[in-house]
Amino acid sequence: MKRVKQIYLALGPILIFMLFSCSEGILDIDVEPMNQFPVVRIISPQDSSTFTEGTMISFTATAFDPEDGNISNKISWSAMIPDYDFPSVIGAGFQIDDLPIGTYTLRASAPDSEGRVGVARVTISVISKSGP
């Protein structure tokens, strides 16, 4: 008689798949790490940064996936800014100098080859040239 048992085990940030099977008194254990989420980090600007309107703002991020390696070229940037057409940007960085006055949260996300997506966010403020 063959018995099979599957177990998913979470060890901190690592998820492991274990398959136990027993046949004729012999126990076989197969252990495979599960696909992990990519890690996305926004390098610049720093969270809660403030810029004067018209200033060139550089956005830079990195994305690393434990299985796929460096996937920074897959980073997709987005922001919900009313009455502003935020550009469609794919890649590790870009610059922009025409954000309207306000406080915004920008999102950088990157998918791995298995479809898992890592996300990072940064909130920035743009103030008037004459002050807040």
PDB file of C-alpha atoms in Angstrom:
ATOM      1  CA  MET A   1       0.000   0.000   0.000  1.00  0.00           C
ATOM      2  CA  LYS A   2       1.406   3.381  -0.978  1.00  0.00           C
ATOM      3  CA  ARG A   3       0.521   6.457   1.058  1.00  0.00           C
ATOM      4  CA  VAL A   4       1.269   9.980  -0.128  1.00  0.00           C
ATOM      5  CA  LYS A   5       1.056  13.148   1.963  1.00  0.00           C
ATOM      6  CA  GLN A   6       1.789  16.701   0.842  1.00  0.00           C
ATOM      7  CA  ILE A   7       2.801  19.405   3.302  1.00  0.00           C
ATOM      8  CA  TYR A   8       3.447  23.099   2.754  1.00  0.00           C
ATOM      9  CA  LEU A   9       5.731  24.462   5.450  1.00  0.00           C
ATOM     10  CA  ALA A  10       6.378  28.161   6.035  1.00  0.00           C
ATOM     11  CA  LEU A  11       9.771  28.970   7.537  1.00  0.00           C
ATOM     12  CA  GLY A  12       9.840  32.735   7.871  1.00  0.00           C
ATOM     13  CA  PRO A  13       9.854  34.135   4.341  1.00  0.00           C
ATOM     14  CA  ILE A  14      10.500  30.697   2.786  1.00  0.00           C
ATOM     15  CA  LEU A  15       7.718  28.319   1.789  1.00  0.00           C
ATOM     16  CA  ILE A  16       8.739  24.688   1.316  1.00  0.00           C
ATOM     17  CA  PHE A  17       6.773  21.929  -0.378  1.00  0.00           C
ATOM     18  CA  MET A  18       7.317  18.476   1.112  1.00  0.00           C
ATOM     19  CA  LEU A  19       6.017  15.247  -0.396  1.00  0.00           C
ATOM     20  CA  PHE A  20       6.031  12.155   1.793  1.00  0.00           C
ATOM     21  CA  SER A  21       5.382   8.726   0.347  1.00  0.00           C
ATOM     22  CA  CYS A  22       5.621   5.351   1.982  1.00  0.00           C
ATOM     23  CA  SER A  23       5.705   2.065   0.135  1.00  0.00           C
ATOM     24  CA  GLU A  24       6.704  -1.308   1.503  1.00  0.00           C
ATOM     25  CA  GLY A  25       8.080   0.224   4.711  1.00  0.00           C
ATOM     26  CA  ILE A  26      10.317   2.727   2.897  1.00  0.00           C
ATOM     27  CA  LEU A  27       9.689   6.436   3.504  1.00  0.00           C
ATOM     28  CA  ASP A  28      10.601   8.807   0.661  1.00  0.00           C
ATOM     29  CA  ILE A  29      10.711  12.551   1.327  1.00  0.00           C
ATOM     30  CA  ASP A  30      11.008  15.066  -1.503  1.00  0.00           C
ATOM     31  CA  VAL A  31      11.616  18.679  -0.463  1.00  0.00           C
ATOM     32  CA  GLU A  32      11.314  21.591  -2.897  1.00  0.00           C
ATOM     33  CA  PRO A  33      11.413  25.298  -2.100  1.00  0.00           C
ATOM     34  CA  MET A  34       8.324  27.119  -3.364  1.00  0.00           C
ATOM     35  CA  ASN A  35       8.551  30.031  -5.740  1.00  0.00           C
ATOM     36  CA  GLN A  36       9.121  33.197  -3.718  1.00  0.00           C
ATOM     37  CA  PHE A  37       7.950  36.741  -4.378  1.00  0.00           C
ATOM     38  CA  PRO A  38      10.363  39.202  -5.972  1.00  0.00           C
ATOM     39  CA  VAL A  39      11.737  41.939  -3.716  1.00  0.00           C
ATOM     40  CA  VAL A  40      11.300  45.455  -5.099  1.00  0.00           C
ATOM     41  CA  ARG A  41      13.080  48.399  -3.467  1.00  0.00           C
ATOM     42  CA  ILE A  42      12.665  52.032  -4.395  1.00  0.00           C
ATOM     43  CA  ILE A  43      16.094  53.631  -4.111  1.00  0.00           C
ATOM     44  CA  SER A  44      15.040  57.181  -4.918  1.00  0.00           C
ATOM     45  CA  PRO A  45      13.300  59.292  -3.998  1.00  0.00           C
ATOM     46  CA  GLN A  46      13.114  58.486  -0.313  1.00  0.00           C
ATOM     47  CA  ASP A  47       9.667  58.101   1.211  1.00  0.00           C
ATOM     48  CA  SER A  48       8.081  61.394   2.363  1.00  0.00           C
ATOM     49  CA  SER A  49      10.389  63.503   0.152  1.00  0.00           C
ATOM     50  CA  THR A  50       9.207  66.985  -0.813  1.00  0.00           C
ATOM     51  CA  PHE A  51       9.956  68.672  -4.133  1.00  0.00           C
ATOM     52  CA  THR A  52       9.226  72.129  -5.523  1.00  0.00           C
ATOM     53  CA  GLU A  53       7.009  72.109  -8.615  1.00  0.00           C
ATOM     54  CA  GLY A  54       9.029  71.984 -11.825  1.00  0.00           C
ATOM     55  CA  THR A  55      11.924  70.135 -10.171  1.00  0.00           C
ATOM     56  CA  MET A  56      13.286  67.118 -12.058  1.00  0.00           C
ATOM     57  CA  ILE A  57      12.550  64.086  -9.876  1.00  0.00           C
ATOM     58  CA  SER A  58      14.501  60.875 -10.462  1.00  0.00           C
ATOM     59  CA  PHE A  59      12.794  57.583  -9.668  1.00  0.00           C
ATOM     60  CA  THR A  60      15.030  54.526  -9.318  1.00  0.00           C
ATOM     61  CA  ALA A  61      14.252  51.015  -8.092  1.00  0.00           C
ATOM     62  CA  THR A  62      15.700  47.524  -8.072  1.00  0.00           C
ATOM     63  CA  ALA A  63      13.920  44.191  -8.297  1.00  0.00           C
ATOM     64  CA  PHE A  64      15.423  40.847  -7.393  1.00  0.00           C
ATOM     65  CA  ASP A  65      13.769  37.460  -7.514  1.00  0.00           C
ATOM     66  CA  PRO A  66      15.298  34.498  -5.653  1.00  0.00           C
ATOM     67  CA  GLU A  67      14.630  32.198  -8.626  1.00  0.00           C
ATOM     68  CA  ASP A  68      15.055  34.578 -11.597  1.00  0.00           C
ATOM     69  CA  GLY A  69      17.761  36.928 -10.297  1.00  0.00           C
ATOM     70  CA  ASN A  70      17.797  40.601 -11.293  1.00  0.00           C
ATOM     71  CA  ILE A  71      14.443  41.560 -12.843  1.00  0.00           C
ATOM     72  CA  SER A  72      14.814  45.349 -12.555  1.00  0.00           C
ATOM     73  CA  ASN A  73      14.100  45.670 -16.279  1.00  0.00           C
ATOM     74  CA  LYS A  74      10.559  44.386 -15.579  1.00  0.00           C
ATOM     75  CA  ILE A  75       9.650  47.093 -13.057  1.00  0.00           C
ATOM     76  CA  SER A  76       6.406  48.846 -13.918  1.00  0.00           C
ATOM     77  CA  TRP A  77       5.765  52.280 -12.391  1.00  0.00           C
ATOM     78  CA  SER A  78       2.305  53.661 -11.679  1.00  0.00           C
ATOM     79  CA  ALA A  79       0.543  56.423  -9.767  1.00  0.00           C
ATOM     80  CA  MET A  80      -3.016  57.637  -9.408  1.00  0.00           C
ATOM     81  CA  ILE A  81      -2.811  61.381  -9.924  1.00  0.00           C
ATOM     82  CA  PRO A  82      -6.089  63.187 -10.691  1.00  0.00           C
ATOM     83  CA  ASP A  83      -6.101  65.229 -13.903  1.00  0.00           C
ATOM     84  CA  TYR A  84      -2.579  64.088 -14.801  1.00  0.00           C
ATOM     85  CA  ASP A  85      -1.579  61.564 -17.437  1.00  0.00           C
ATOM     86  CA  PHE A  86       1.113  59.578 -15.613  1.00  0.00           C
ATOM     87  CA  PRO A  87       3.493  58.086 -18.194  1.00  0.00           C
ATOM     88  CA  SER A  88       3.635  54.343 -18.776  1.00  0.00           C
ATOM     89  CA  VAL A  89       7.130  53.441 -17.600  1.00  0.00           C
ATOM     90  CA  ILE A  90       8.812  50.026 -17.614  1.00  0.00           C
ATOM     91  CA  GLY A  91      12.347  49.714 -16.253  1.00  0.00           C
ATOM     92  CA  ALA A  92      14.562  50.505 -13.293  1.00  0.00           C
ATOM     93  CA  GLY A  93      14.212  54.275 -13.461  1.00  0.00           C
ATOM     94  CA  PHE A  94      12.894  57.412 -15.050  1.00  0.00           C
ATOM     95  CA  GLN A  95      12.752  61.168 -14.507  1.00  0.00           C
ATOM     96  CA  ILE A  96       9.819  63.540 -14.469  1.00  0.00           C
ATOM     97  CA  ASP A  97       9.553  67.309 -13.940  1.00  0.00           C
ATOM     98  CA  ASP A  98       5.894  68.157 -14.430  1.00  0.00           C
ATOM     99  CA  LEU A  99       4.054  66.600 -11.484  1.00  0.00           C
ATOM    100  CA  PRO A 100       1.291  68.880 -10.240  1.00  0.00           C
ATOM    101  CA  ILE A 101       1.204  70.223  -6.681  1.00  0.00           C
ATOM    102  CA  GLY A 102       0.000  67.568  -4.239  1.00  0.00           C
ATOM    103  CA  THR A 103       0.975  64.429  -2.339  1.00  0.00           C
ATOM    104  CA  TYR A 104       1.214  61.198  -4.289  1.00  0.00           C
ATOM    105  CA  THR A 105       2.005  57.548  -3.779  1.00  0.00           C
ATOM    106  CA  LEU A 106       3.945  55.941  -6.591  1.00  0.00           C
ATOM    107  CA  ARG A 107       4.097  52.184  -6.992  1.00  0.00           C
ATOM    108  CA  ALA A 108       6.879  50.061  -8.474  1.00  0.00           C
ATOM    109  CA  SER A 109       5.997  46.436  -9.203  1.00  0.00           C
ATOM    110  CA  ALA A 110       7.850  43.584 -10.882  1.00  0.00           C
ATOM    111  CA  PRO A 111       6.619  40.118 -11.887  1.00  0.00           C
ATOM    112  CA  ASP A 112       8.742  36.995 -11.858  1.00  0.00           C
ATOM    113  CA  SER A 113       8.601  34.178 -14.415  1.00  0.00           C
ATOM    114  CA  GLU A 114       5.985  32.337 -12.328  1.00  0.00           C
ATOM    115  CA  GLY A 115       3.632  35.338 -12.109  1.00  0.00           C
ATOM    116  CA  ARG A 116       4.373  36.403  -8.531  1.00  0.00           C
ATOM    117  CA  VAL A 117       4.620  40.172  -8.165  1.00  0.00           C
ATOM    118  CA  GLY A 118       6.766  42.186  -5.763  1.00  0.00           C
ATOM    119  CA  VAL A 119       5.647  45.729  -4.932  1.00  0.00           C
ATOM    120  CA  ALA A 120       7.172  48.811  -3.319  1.00  0.00           C
ATOM    121  CA  ARG A 121       5.620  52.235  -2.749  1.00  0.00           C
ATOM    122  CA  VAL A 122       6.936  55.717  -2.084  1.00  0.00           C
ATOM    123  CA  THR A 123       4.952  58.820  -1.114  1.00  0.00           C
ATOM    124  CA  ILE A 124       6.186  62.203  -2.245  1.00  0.00           C
ATOM    125  CA  SER A 125       4.890  65.758  -2.078  1.00  0.00           C
ATOM    126  CA  VAL A 126       5.164  68.484  -4.679  1.00  0.00           C
ATOM    127  CA  ILE A 127       4.802  72.023  -3.327  1.00  0.00           C
ATOM    128  CA  SER A 128       4.385  75.425  -4.941  1.00  0.00           C
ATOM    129  CA  LYS A 129       7.486  77.416  -5.841  1.00  0.00           C
ATOM    130  CA  SER A 130       6.205  80.070  -3.442  1.00  0.00           C
ATOM    131  CA  GLY A 131       5.892  77.550  -0.570  1.00  0.00           C
ATOM    132  CA  PRO A 132       3.177  75.319   0.887  1.00  0.00           C
TER     133      PRO A 132
END
